Structure formats: C-alpha cells, structure tokens
Tab-separated table of C-alpha atoms in Angstrom:
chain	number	residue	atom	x	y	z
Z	1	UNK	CA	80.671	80.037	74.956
Z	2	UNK	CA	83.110	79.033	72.359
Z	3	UNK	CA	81.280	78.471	68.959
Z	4	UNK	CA	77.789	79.737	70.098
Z	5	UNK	CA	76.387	82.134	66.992
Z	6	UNK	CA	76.941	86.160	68.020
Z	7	UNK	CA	74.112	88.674	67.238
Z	8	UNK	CA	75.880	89.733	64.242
Z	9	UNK	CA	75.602	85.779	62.692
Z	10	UNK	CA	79.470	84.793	63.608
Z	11	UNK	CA	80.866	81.926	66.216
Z	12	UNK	CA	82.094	83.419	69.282
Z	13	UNK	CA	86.162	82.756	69.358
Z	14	UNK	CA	87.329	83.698	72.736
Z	15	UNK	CA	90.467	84.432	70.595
Z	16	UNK	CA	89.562	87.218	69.016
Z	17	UNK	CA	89.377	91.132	70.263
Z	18	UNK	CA	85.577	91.510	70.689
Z	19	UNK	CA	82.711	92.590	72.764
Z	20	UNK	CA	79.331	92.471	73.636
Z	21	UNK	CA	77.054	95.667	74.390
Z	22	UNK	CA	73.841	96.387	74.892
Z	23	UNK	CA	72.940	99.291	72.468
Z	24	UNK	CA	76.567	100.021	70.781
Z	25	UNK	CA	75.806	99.355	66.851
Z	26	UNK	CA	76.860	95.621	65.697
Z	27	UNK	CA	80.329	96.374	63.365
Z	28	UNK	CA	81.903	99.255	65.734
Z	29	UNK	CA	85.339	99.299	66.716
Z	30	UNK	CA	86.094	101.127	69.624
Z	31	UNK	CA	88.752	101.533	71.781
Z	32	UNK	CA	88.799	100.497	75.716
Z	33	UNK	CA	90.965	101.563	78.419
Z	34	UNK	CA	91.467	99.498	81.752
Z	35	UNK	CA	91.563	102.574	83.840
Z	36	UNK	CA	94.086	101.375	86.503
Z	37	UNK	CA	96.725	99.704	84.581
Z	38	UNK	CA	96.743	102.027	81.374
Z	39	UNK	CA	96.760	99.179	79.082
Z	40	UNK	CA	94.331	99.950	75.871
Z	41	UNK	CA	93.028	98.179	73.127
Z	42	UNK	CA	90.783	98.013	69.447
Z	43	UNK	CA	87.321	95.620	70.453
Z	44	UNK	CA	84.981	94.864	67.365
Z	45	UNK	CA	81.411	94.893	68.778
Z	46	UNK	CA	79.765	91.735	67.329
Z	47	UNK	CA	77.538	90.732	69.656
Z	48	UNK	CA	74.514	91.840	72.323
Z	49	UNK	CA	74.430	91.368	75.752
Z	50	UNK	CA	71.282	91.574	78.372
Z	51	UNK	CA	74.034	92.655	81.326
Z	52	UNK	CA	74.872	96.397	81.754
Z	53	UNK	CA	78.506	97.122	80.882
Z	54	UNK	CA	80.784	95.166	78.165
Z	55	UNK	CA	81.165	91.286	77.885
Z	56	UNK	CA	84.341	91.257	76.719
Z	57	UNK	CA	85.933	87.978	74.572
Z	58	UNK	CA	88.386	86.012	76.696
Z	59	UNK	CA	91.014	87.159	74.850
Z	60	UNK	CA	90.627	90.908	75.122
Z	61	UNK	CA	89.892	90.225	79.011
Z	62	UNK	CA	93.701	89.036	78.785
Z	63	UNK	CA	95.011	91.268	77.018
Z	64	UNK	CA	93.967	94.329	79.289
Z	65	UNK	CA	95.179	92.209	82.006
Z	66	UNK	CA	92.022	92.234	84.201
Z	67	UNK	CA	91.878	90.411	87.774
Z	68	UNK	CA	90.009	86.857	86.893
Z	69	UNK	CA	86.259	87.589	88.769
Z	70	UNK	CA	86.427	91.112	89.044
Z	71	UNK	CA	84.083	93.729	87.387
Z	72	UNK	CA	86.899	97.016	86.782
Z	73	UNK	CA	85.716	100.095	85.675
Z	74	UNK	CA	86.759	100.914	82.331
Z	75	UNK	CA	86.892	103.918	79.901
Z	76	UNK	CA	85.455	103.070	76.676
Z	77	UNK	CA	86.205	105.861	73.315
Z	78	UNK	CA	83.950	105.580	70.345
Z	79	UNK	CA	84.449	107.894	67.051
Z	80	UNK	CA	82.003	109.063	65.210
C-alpha cells in the first residue's frame, strides 16, 4: 500500500524498482528475470514479506510485463 513504512524504515512507492522477500538481506540488489518473456531487471530489496516468493513494487511488476493476477515463475540472480 502506497505510503505504508517498509521493513527497512522507507514509504512504499509503487514507483520505484523494489521487492519484498522473506529472508533476502534488507539493501540487496538483485537482478530478476521473467522467464517467459526475457525481459530483466535491477530490484532493491527493502522490505519483508510473510508470502513465499517476491512481492514485487507495482512498478517493477510493469516493467517485466507480468499478466495482472498471475503468479509467473521467475529466475532471480544474486551476487555475492
């Protein structure tokens, strides 16, 4: 919800490129495929989420050009 406070003390802007996850560190940028378009993108991990999977900002959603309601699989590259 737009201007609710994220884990890491921020307000949620469905604007931005971010994500929620359950047990990636708060601050990580990773990068996250939508496996059947191709289409890629950087996601700062500022938040925490209950759900298994990634909550993804409304933004980033758009930009990997998901189906509105669906739940696609997704391949998700983290650097150490």
């Amino acid at each position: 919800e737009k201007g609710n406070t994220t884990t890491n003390g921020e307000l949620y802007n469905p604007e931005e490129l971010t994500v929620a996850h359950s047990n990636i560190a708060i601050g990580s940028i990773i990068f996250i495929e939508n496996q059947e378009n191709g289409r890629g993108i950087y996601v700062r991990v500022n938040d925490r989420t209950t759900e298994s999977g990634l909550k993804l900002s409304q933004k980033a959603y758009e930009v990997l050009a998901f189906e509105t309601g669906s739940r696609p699989s997704v391949t998700i590259y983290i650097e150490n």
